[in-house]
Amino acid sequence: WASYPLAVLLFLAGWQVLVMIFDFPAFILPSPGLVWERMLTAFQDGSLIRHTLATLTEVISGLAIGVAGASILGYFLSKSKMMEKVLSPFLVASQAVPIAAIAPLLIIWFGSGVISKVLICSLTVFFPMLVNTLVGLHAVPSAMRDLMRTLHATRRQTLFYLELPAALPVLLGGMRVSATLSVIGAVVGELAGSDKGLGFLINVGRGQYDTALVFVAVLTLVLLAVLLYGFVLLLEKRLLRWQEAK
């Protein structure tokens, strides 16, 4: 974490040098100073906070639904090899269709409100989390399963005392990926059709050639993704402390 501020400073310095050398007009590549001024303006008039909260609501809701749904389905698929073989081709085929291609359809079907954005976000994170759930549960040692059966453990006891702790590192790895993908999913939905959110702010800036506003929205999205990723890392560190104690 200590190296992050230095990396940010180097990035900003390189950005400023690039603008100075090539003398780009502001509507092509604004300087860091112009972007900062535009951010302050958007913050002061409340638009940045309002649109950030709208996107954050969609991201958290979609992430929670997508992760929960994928984890539950992954658990049941891991218990039935036949069901996994039947559904796997359909799940894989669904990933061949880019979410950006079906986002307009979902907006037509569910409207341009929050529901469609949450659904797009959930679909974006669903498959990666499902794969990680299956991998994590399949990686549980068979000897440990035999031991639980010898102890006459119930399915619930096996889940909470063996399968979940054993698969937790892989599940949390899936949550890392899902945390960043959830931001992408929400923005894709907002870009396809919305009247609020950071994706909407990007559309406004693009339409008005206010490139500084586009940068403000993009940098805010990056910050949201980093914060969500960091939260999952903290959660992982807390839940996996028992591994460090070995």
PDB file of C-alpha atoms in Angstrom:
ATOM      1  CA  TRP A   1       0.000   0.000   0.000  1.00  0.00           C
ATOM      2  CA  ALA A   2       2.871   2.392   0.710  1.00  0.00           C
ATOM      3  CA  SER A   3       3.914   2.331  -2.959  1.00  0.00           C
ATOM      4  CA  TYR A   4       0.478   3.376  -4.225  1.00  0.00           C
ATOM      5  CA  PRO A   5       0.890   7.143  -3.587  1.00  0.00           C
ATOM      6  CA  LEU A   6       4.222   7.087  -5.415  1.00  0.00           C
ATOM      7  CA  ALA A   7       2.656   5.266  -8.375  1.00  0.00           C
ATOM      8  CA  VAL A   8      -0.167   7.831  -8.499  1.00  0.00           C
ATOM      9  CA  LEU A   9       2.312  10.728  -8.425  1.00  0.00           C
ATOM     10  CA  LEU A  10       4.354   9.198 -11.244  1.00  0.00           C
ATOM     11  CA  PHE A  11       1.185   8.684 -13.285  1.00  0.00           C
ATOM     12  CA  LEU A  12       0.065  12.281 -12.794  1.00  0.00           C
ATOM     13  CA  ALA A  13       3.543  13.594 -13.617  1.00  0.00           C
ATOM     14  CA  GLY A  14       3.664  11.544 -16.827  1.00  0.00           C
ATOM     15  CA  TRP A  15       0.168  12.726 -17.741  1.00  0.00           C
ATOM     16  CA  GLN A  16       1.133  16.394 -17.235  1.00  0.00           C
ATOM     17  CA  VAL A  17       4.347  15.989 -19.242  1.00  0.00           C
ATOM     18  CA  LEU A  18       2.419  14.360 -22.087  1.00  0.00           C
ATOM     19  CA  VAL A  19      -0.031  17.272 -22.215  1.00  0.00           C
ATOM     20  CA  MET A  20       2.796  19.833 -22.154  1.00  0.00           C
ATOM     21  CA  ILE A  21       4.875  18.134 -24.857  1.00  0.00           C
ATOM     22  CA  PHE A  22       2.103  17.584 -27.374  1.00  0.00           C
ATOM     23  CA  ASP A  23       0.027  20.612 -26.371  1.00  0.00           C
ATOM     24  CA  PHE A  24      -3.275  18.739 -26.598  1.00  0.00           C
ATOM     25  CA  PRO A  25      -6.444  20.868 -26.486  1.00  0.00           C
ATOM     26  CA  ALA A  26      -8.594  20.344 -23.387  1.00  0.00           C
ATOM     27  CA  PHE A  27     -11.353  18.507 -25.289  1.00  0.00           C
ATOM     28  CA  ILE A  28      -8.787  15.906 -26.448  1.00  0.00           C
ATOM     29  CA  LEU A  29      -6.713  15.428 -23.293  1.00  0.00           C
ATOM     30  CA  PRO A  30      -7.203  17.811 -20.367  1.00  0.00           C
ATOM     31  CA  SER A  31      -4.406  18.311 -17.890  1.00  0.00           C
ATOM     32  CA  PRO A  32      -4.599  16.849 -14.372  1.00  0.00           C
ATOM     33  CA  GLY A  33      -5.219  20.369 -13.061  1.00  0.00           C
ATOM     34  CA  LEU A  34      -8.269  20.853 -15.291  1.00  0.00           C
ATOM     35  CA  VAL A  35      -9.653  17.461 -14.289  1.00  0.00           C
ATOM     36  CA  TRP A  36      -9.162  18.344 -10.616  1.00  0.00           C
ATOM     37  CA  GLU A  37     -10.986  21.663 -11.083  1.00  0.00           C
ATOM     38  CA  ARG A  38     -13.836  19.898 -12.873  1.00  0.00           C
ATOM     39  CA  MET A  39     -14.035  17.350 -10.085  1.00  0.00           C
ATOM     40  CA  LEU A  40     -14.290  20.091  -7.473  1.00  0.00           C
ATOM     41  CA  THR A  41     -17.050  21.760  -9.468  1.00  0.00           C
ATOM     42  CA  ALA A  42     -18.994  18.505  -9.830  1.00  0.00           C
ATOM     43  CA  PHE A  43     -18.502  17.790  -6.128  1.00  0.00           C
ATOM     44  CA  GLN A  44     -19.655  21.228  -5.047  1.00  0.00           C
ATOM     45  CA  ASP A  45     -22.831  21.185  -7.142  1.00  0.00           C
ATOM     46  CA  GLY A  46     -23.651  17.702  -5.815  1.00  0.00           C
ATOM     47  CA  SER A  47     -23.749  15.968  -9.192  1.00  0.00           C
ATOM     48  CA  LEU A  48     -20.666  13.818  -8.543  1.00  0.00           C
ATOM     49  CA  ILE A  49     -21.931  12.582  -5.184  1.00  0.00           C
ATOM     50  CA  ARG A  50     -25.432  11.911  -6.549  1.00  0.00           C
ATOM     51  CA  HIS A  51     -24.262   9.916  -9.551  1.00  0.00           C
ATOM     52  CA  THR A  52     -21.587   8.062  -7.565  1.00  0.00           C
ATOM     53  CA  LEU A  53     -24.134   6.925  -4.988  1.00  0.00           C
ATOM     54  CA  ALA A  54     -26.447   5.751  -7.779  1.00  0.00           C
ATOM     55  CA  THR A  55     -23.693   3.649  -9.340  1.00  0.00           C
ATOM     56  CA  LEU A  56     -22.523   2.358  -5.954  1.00  0.00           C
ATOM     57  CA  THR A  57     -26.053   1.210  -5.118  1.00  0.00           C
ATOM     58  CA  GLU A  58     -26.267  -0.713  -8.390  1.00  0.00           C
ATOM     59  CA  VAL A  59     -22.806  -2.219  -7.915  1.00  0.00           C
ATOM     60  CA  ILE A  60     -23.345  -3.434  -4.350  1.00  0.00           C
ATOM     61  CA  SER A  61     -26.824  -4.796  -5.105  1.00  0.00           C
ATOM     62  CA  GLY A  62     -25.711  -6.546  -8.293  1.00  0.00           C
ATOM     63  CA  LEU A  63     -22.572  -7.902  -6.638  1.00  0.00           C
ATOM     64  CA  ALA A  64     -24.524  -9.312  -3.689  1.00  0.00           C
ATOM     65  CA  ILE A  65     -27.178 -10.948  -5.892  1.00  0.00           C
ATOM     66  CA  GLY A  66     -24.666 -12.305  -8.408  1.00  0.00           C
ATOM     67  CA  VAL A  67     -22.311 -13.741  -5.787  1.00  0.00           C
ATOM     68  CA  ALA A  68     -25.128 -15.253  -3.724  1.00  0.00           C
ATOM     69  CA  GLY A  69     -26.863 -16.782  -6.757  1.00  0.00           C
ATOM     70  CA  ALA A  70     -23.636 -18.194  -8.203  1.00  0.00           C
ATOM     71  CA  SER A  71     -22.547 -19.626  -4.857  1.00  0.00           C
ATOM     72  CA  ILE A  72     -25.878 -21.359  -4.261  1.00  0.00           C
ATOM     73  CA  LEU A  73     -26.081 -22.765  -7.797  1.00  0.00           C
ATOM     74  CA  GLY A  74     -22.416 -23.799  -7.667  1.00  0.00           C
ATOM     75  CA  TYR A  75     -23.020 -25.721  -4.454  1.00  0.00           C
ATOM     76  CA  PHE A  76     -25.931 -27.696  -5.902  1.00  0.00           C
ATOM     77  CA  LEU A  77     -24.064 -28.338  -9.167  1.00  0.00           C
ATOM     78  CA  SER A  78     -21.090 -29.681  -7.192  1.00  0.00           C
ATOM     79  CA  LYS A  79     -23.426 -32.225  -5.581  1.00  0.00           C
ATOM     80  CA  SER A  80     -24.756 -33.529  -8.893  1.00  0.00           C
ATOM     81  CA  LYS A  81     -22.309 -34.413 -11.657  1.00  0.00           C
ATOM     82  CA  MET A  82     -25.161 -35.084 -14.066  1.00  0.00           C
ATOM     83  CA  MET A  83     -26.703 -31.660 -13.477  1.00  0.00           C
ATOM     84  CA  GLU A  84     -23.294 -30.033 -13.869  1.00  0.00           C
ATOM     85  CA  LYS A  85     -22.711 -31.784 -17.195  1.00  0.00           C
ATOM     86  CA  VAL A  86     -26.178 -30.817 -18.457  1.00  0.00           C
ATOM     87  CA  LEU A  87     -26.012 -27.138 -17.466  1.00  0.00           C
ATOM     88  CA  SER A  88     -22.306 -26.435 -18.097  1.00  0.00           C
ATOM     89  CA  PRO A  89     -22.637 -26.082 -21.913  1.00  0.00           C
ATOM     90  CA  PHE A  90     -25.470 -23.584 -21.493  1.00  0.00           C
ATOM     91  CA  LEU A  91     -23.545 -21.597 -18.871  1.00  0.00           C
ATOM     92  CA  VAL A  92     -20.437 -21.488 -21.030  1.00  0.00           C
ATOM     93  CA  ALA A  93     -22.460 -20.553 -24.127  1.00  0.00           C
ATOM     94  CA  SER A  94     -24.065 -17.688 -22.219  1.00  0.00           C
ATOM     95  CA  GLN A  95     -20.620 -16.173 -21.777  1.00  0.00           C
ATOM     96  CA  ALA A  96     -20.068 -16.104 -25.532  1.00  0.00           C
ATOM     97  CA  VAL A  97     -22.560 -13.232 -25.725  1.00  0.00           C
ATOM     98  CA  PRO A  98     -20.972  -9.959 -24.519  1.00  0.00           C
ATOM     99  CA  ILE A  99     -22.973  -8.301 -21.769  1.00  0.00           C
ATOM    100  CA  ALA A 100     -22.800  -5.036 -23.748  1.00  0.00           C
ATOM    101  CA  ALA A 101     -24.757  -6.730 -26.543  1.00  0.00           C
ATOM    102  CA  ILE A 102     -27.684  -7.801 -24.352  1.00  0.00           C
ATOM    103  CA  ALA A 103     -27.694  -4.728 -22.077  1.00  0.00           C
ATOM    104  CA  PRO A 104     -30.026  -2.783 -24.447  1.00  0.00           C
ATOM    105  CA  LEU A 105     -32.440  -5.732 -24.454  1.00  0.00           C
ATOM    106  CA  LEU A 106     -32.495  -5.909 -20.676  1.00  0.00           C
ATOM    107  CA  ILE A 107     -33.178  -2.177 -20.520  1.00  0.00           C
ATOM    108  CA  ILE A 108     -36.064  -2.587 -22.968  1.00  0.00           C
ATOM    109  CA  TRP A 109     -37.502  -5.460 -20.953  1.00  0.00           C
ATOM    110  CA  PHE A 110     -36.942  -4.090 -17.432  1.00  0.00           C
ATOM    111  CA  GLY A 111     -36.834  -0.344 -18.056  1.00  0.00           C
ATOM    112  CA  SER A 112     -34.034   2.167 -17.600  1.00  0.00           C
ATOM    113  CA  GLY A 113     -34.266   2.172 -13.807  1.00  0.00           C
ATOM    114  CA  VAL A 114     -32.188   0.479 -11.154  1.00  0.00           C
ATOM    115  CA  ILE A 115     -33.549  -3.038 -11.759  1.00  0.00           C
ATOM    116  CA  SER A 116     -32.006  -3.415 -15.207  1.00  0.00           C
ATOM    117  CA  LYS A 117     -28.626  -2.126 -14.010  1.00  0.00           C
ATOM    118  CA  VAL A 118     -28.599  -4.473 -11.026  1.00  0.00           C
ATOM    119  CA  LEU A 119     -29.521  -7.371 -13.316  1.00  0.00           C
ATOM    120  CA  ILE A 120     -26.735  -6.512 -15.784  1.00  0.00           C
ATOM    121  CA  CYS A 121     -24.267  -6.227 -12.917  1.00  0.00           C
ATOM    122  CA  SER A 122     -25.393  -9.579 -11.479  1.00  0.00           C
ATOM    123  CA  LEU A 123     -25.023 -11.333 -14.825  1.00  0.00           C
ATOM    124  CA  THR A 124     -21.538  -9.881 -15.243  1.00  0.00           C
ATOM    125  CA  VAL A 125     -20.250 -11.350 -11.982  1.00  0.00           C
ATOM    126  CA  PHE A 126     -22.310 -14.549 -12.021  1.00  0.00           C
ATOM    127  CA  PHE A 127     -20.205 -16.819 -14.236  1.00  0.00           C
ATOM    128  CA  PRO A 128     -16.749 -16.065 -12.740  1.00  0.00           C
ATOM    129  CA  MET A 129     -18.138 -16.599  -9.247  1.00  0.00           C
ATOM    130  CA  LEU A 130     -19.878 -19.808 -10.314  1.00  0.00           C
ATOM    131  CA  VAL A 131     -16.651 -21.219 -11.761  1.00  0.00           C
ATOM    132  CA  ASN A 132     -14.707 -20.370  -8.604  1.00  0.00           C
ATOM    133  CA  THR A 133     -17.403 -21.957  -6.441  1.00  0.00           C
ATOM    134  CA  LEU A 134     -17.244 -25.191  -8.421  1.00  0.00           C
ATOM    135  CA  VAL A 135     -13.443 -25.245  -8.414  1.00  0.00           C
ATOM    136  CA  GLY A 136     -13.288 -24.571  -4.689  1.00  0.00           C
ATOM    137  CA  LEU A 137     -15.836 -27.250  -3.760  1.00  0.00           C
ATOM    138  CA  HIS A 138     -14.316 -29.840  -6.097  1.00  0.00           C
ATOM    139  CA  ALA A 139     -10.898 -29.207  -4.505  1.00  0.00           C
ATOM    140  CA  VAL A 140     -12.056 -30.418  -1.079  1.00  0.00           C
ATOM    141  CA  PRO A 141     -10.005 -33.561  -0.308  1.00  0.00           C
ATOM    142  CA  SER A 142     -12.047 -36.754  -0.653  1.00  0.00           C
ATOM    143  CA  ALA A 143     -10.365 -38.151   2.445  1.00  0.00           C
ATOM    144  CA  MET A 144     -11.861 -35.336   4.492  1.00  0.00           C
ATOM    145  CA  ARG A 145     -15.295 -36.047   3.044  1.00  0.00           C
ATOM    146  CA  ASP A 146     -14.902 -39.706   3.994  1.00  0.00           C
ATOM    147  CA  LEU A 147     -13.966 -38.634   7.512  1.00  0.00           C
ATOM    148  CA  MET A 148     -17.105 -36.491   7.811  1.00  0.00           C
ATOM    149  CA  ARG A 149     -19.219 -39.413   6.643  1.00  0.00           C
ATOM    150  CA  THR A 150     -17.512 -41.668   9.193  1.00  0.00           C
ATOM    151  CA  LEU A 151     -18.439 -39.163  11.893  1.00  0.00           C
ATOM    152  CA  HIS A 152     -22.059 -39.230  10.624  1.00  0.00           C
ATOM    153  CA  ALA A 153     -21.998 -35.501   9.879  1.00  0.00           C
ATOM    154  CA  THR A 154     -25.105 -34.030   8.307  1.00  0.00           C
ATOM    155  CA  ARG A 155     -24.982 -32.228   4.967  1.00  0.00           C
ATOM    156  CA  ARG A 156     -25.200 -28.900   6.798  1.00  0.00           C
ATOM    157  CA  GLN A 157     -22.343 -29.814   9.130  1.00  0.00           C
ATOM    158  CA  THR A 158     -20.234 -30.954   6.190  1.00  0.00           C
ATOM    159  CA  LEU A 159     -20.896 -27.649   4.434  1.00  0.00           C
ATOM    160  CA  PHE A 160     -20.054 -25.361   7.348  1.00  0.00           C
ATOM    161  CA  TYR A 161     -17.240 -27.354   8.955  1.00  0.00           C
ATOM    162  CA  LEU A 162     -15.477 -28.766   5.895  1.00  0.00           C
ATOM    163  CA  GLU A 163     -16.543 -27.560   2.457  1.00  0.00           C
ATOM    164  CA  LEU A 164     -16.897 -23.862   3.166  1.00  0.00           C
ATOM    165  CA  PRO A 165     -13.591 -23.459   5.086  1.00  0.00           C
ATOM    166  CA  ALA A 166     -11.727 -25.564   2.507  1.00  0.00           C
ATOM    167  CA  ALA A 167     -13.163 -23.690  -0.483  1.00  0.00           C
ATOM    168  CA  LEU A 168     -13.024 -20.237   1.102  1.00  0.00           C
ATOM    169  CA  PRO A 169      -9.676 -19.141  -0.447  1.00  0.00           C
ATOM    170  CA  VAL A 170     -10.966 -19.914  -3.953  1.00  0.00           C
ATOM    171  CA  LEU A 171     -14.362 -18.332  -3.224  1.00  0.00           C
ATOM    172  CA  LEU A 172     -12.713 -15.133  -2.011  1.00  0.00           C
ATOM    173  CA  GLY A 173     -10.537 -15.138  -5.123  1.00  0.00           C
ATOM    174  CA  GLY A 174     -13.728 -15.193  -7.152  1.00  0.00           C
ATOM    175  CA  MET A 175     -15.078 -12.321  -5.104  1.00  0.00           C
ATOM    176  CA  ARG A 176     -11.974 -10.285  -5.954  1.00  0.00           C
ATOM    177  CA  VAL A 177     -12.675 -10.679  -9.654  1.00  0.00           C
ATOM    178  CA  SER A 178     -16.386 -10.105  -9.143  1.00  0.00           C
ATOM    179  CA  ALA A 179     -15.776  -6.890  -7.199  1.00  0.00           C
ATOM    180  CA  THR A 180     -14.092  -5.256 -10.195  1.00  0.00           C
ATOM    181  CA  LEU A 181     -16.428  -6.792 -12.783  1.00  0.00           C
ATOM    182  CA  SER A 182     -19.462  -5.496 -10.892  1.00  0.00           C
ATOM    183  CA  VAL A 183     -18.341  -1.918 -11.563  1.00  0.00           C
ATOM    184  CA  ILE A 184     -17.961  -2.715 -15.261  1.00  0.00           C
ATOM    185  CA  GLY A 185     -21.421  -4.281 -15.394  1.00  0.00           C
ATOM    186  CA  ALA A 186     -23.107  -1.300 -13.766  1.00  0.00           C
ATOM    187  CA  VAL A 187     -21.404   1.172 -16.111  1.00  0.00           C
ATOM    188  CA  VAL A 188     -22.275  -0.881 -19.199  1.00  0.00           C
ATOM    189  CA  GLY A 189     -25.917  -0.702 -18.174  1.00  0.00           C
ATOM    190  CA  GLU A 190     -25.740   3.026 -17.531  1.00  0.00           C
ATOM    191  CA  LEU A 191     -24.055   3.689 -20.855  1.00  0.00           C
ATOM    192  CA  ALA A 192     -26.774   1.718 -22.651  1.00  0.00           C
ATOM    193  CA  GLY A 193     -29.538   3.805 -21.111  1.00  0.00           C
ATOM    194  CA  SER A 194     -29.867   5.675 -17.840  1.00  0.00           C
ATOM    195  CA  ASP A 195     -30.637   9.056 -16.354  1.00  0.00           C
ATOM    196  CA  LYS A 196     -28.228   8.757 -13.412  1.00  0.00           C
ATOM    197  CA  GLY A 197     -24.965   7.152 -12.453  1.00  0.00           C
ATOM    198  CA  LEU A 198     -21.351   7.617 -13.485  1.00  0.00           C
ATOM    199  CA  GLY A 199     -22.047   6.001 -16.864  1.00  0.00           C
ATOM    200  CA  PHE A 200     -24.708   8.646 -17.462  1.00  0.00           C
ATOM    201  CA  LEU A 201     -22.148  11.291 -16.451  1.00  0.00           C
ATOM    202  CA  ILE A 202     -19.752   9.899 -19.062  1.00  0.00           C
ATOM    203  CA  ASN A 203     -22.459  10.178 -21.714  1.00  0.00           C
ATOM    204  CA  VAL A 204     -23.149  13.785 -20.702  1.00  0.00           C
ATOM    205  CA  GLY A 205     -19.466  14.702 -20.849  1.00  0.00           C
ATOM    206  CA  ARG A 206     -19.026  12.998 -24.202  1.00  0.00           C
ATOM    207  CA  GLY A 207     -22.056  14.747 -25.689  1.00  0.00           C
ATOM    208  CA  GLN A 208     -20.876  18.168 -24.486  1.00  0.00           C
ATOM    209  CA  TYR A 209     -17.200  17.563 -25.377  1.00  0.00           C
ATOM    210  CA  ASP A 210     -16.510  18.034 -21.679  1.00  0.00           C
ATOM    211  CA  THR A 211     -13.610  15.576 -21.640  1.00  0.00           C
ATOM    212  CA  ALA A 212     -12.595  16.659 -18.157  1.00  0.00           C
ATOM    213  CA  LEU A 213     -15.978  15.462 -16.867  1.00  0.00           C
ATOM    214  CA  VAL A 214     -15.446  12.119 -18.610  1.00  0.00           C
ATOM    215  CA  PHE A 215     -12.104  11.789 -16.822  1.00  0.00           C
ATOM    216  CA  VAL A 216     -13.746  12.660 -13.506  1.00  0.00           C
ATOM    217  CA  ALA A 217     -16.331   9.899 -13.957  1.00  0.00           C
ATOM    218  CA  VAL A 218     -13.746   7.349 -15.113  1.00  0.00           C
ATOM    219  CA  LEU A 219     -11.371   8.097 -12.226  1.00  0.00           C
ATOM    220  CA  THR A 220     -14.262   7.828  -9.778  1.00  0.00           C
ATOM    221  CA  LEU A 221     -15.106   4.421 -11.238  1.00  0.00           C
ATOM    222  CA  VAL A 222     -11.492   3.345 -10.799  1.00  0.00           C
ATOM    223  CA  LEU A 223     -11.607   4.493  -7.187  1.00  0.00           C
ATOM    224  CA  LEU A 224     -14.815   2.517  -6.577  1.00  0.00           C
ATOM    225  CA  ALA A 225     -13.283  -0.631  -8.068  1.00  0.00           C
ATOM    226  CA  VAL A 226     -10.113  -0.240  -5.982  1.00  0.00           C
ATOM    227  CA  LEU A 227     -12.110   0.304  -2.784  1.00  0.00           C
ATOM    228  CA  LEU A 228     -14.280  -2.762  -3.423  1.00  0.00           C
ATOM    229  CA  TYR A 229     -11.212  -4.850  -4.234  1.00  0.00           C
ATOM    230  CA  GLY A 230      -9.518  -3.609  -1.078  1.00  0.00           C
ATOM    231  CA  PHE A 231     -12.591  -4.462   0.986  1.00  0.00           C
ATOM    232  CA  VAL A 232     -12.496  -8.049  -0.323  1.00  0.00           C
ATOM    233  CA  LEU A 233      -8.779  -8.234   0.524  1.00  0.00           C
ATOM    234  CA  LEU A 234      -9.498  -7.118   4.088  1.00  0.00           C
ATOM    235  CA  LEU A 235     -12.327  -9.636   4.313  1.00  0.00           C
ATOM    236  CA  GLU A 236     -10.016 -12.341   2.987  1.00  0.00           C
ATOM    237  CA  LYS A 237      -7.328 -11.474   5.509  1.00  0.00           C
ATOM    238  CA  ARG A 238      -9.840 -11.610   8.350  1.00  0.00           C
ATOM    239  CA  LEU A 239     -11.521 -14.859   7.318  1.00  0.00           C
ATOM    240  CA  LEU A 240      -8.293 -16.680   6.502  1.00  0.00           C
ATOM    241  CA  ARG A 241      -6.381 -15.821   9.650  1.00  0.00           C
ATOM    242  CA  TRP A 242      -6.559 -19.483  10.634  1.00  0.00           C
ATOM    243  CA  GLN A 243      -4.306 -20.320   7.667  1.00  0.00           C
ATOM    244  CA  GLU A 244      -1.628 -17.889   8.833  1.00  0.00           C
ATOM    245  CA  ALA A 245      -1.698 -19.460  12.277  1.00  0.00           C
ATOM    246  CA  LYS A 246      -0.621 -22.839  10.912  1.00  0.00           C
TER     247      LYS A 246
END
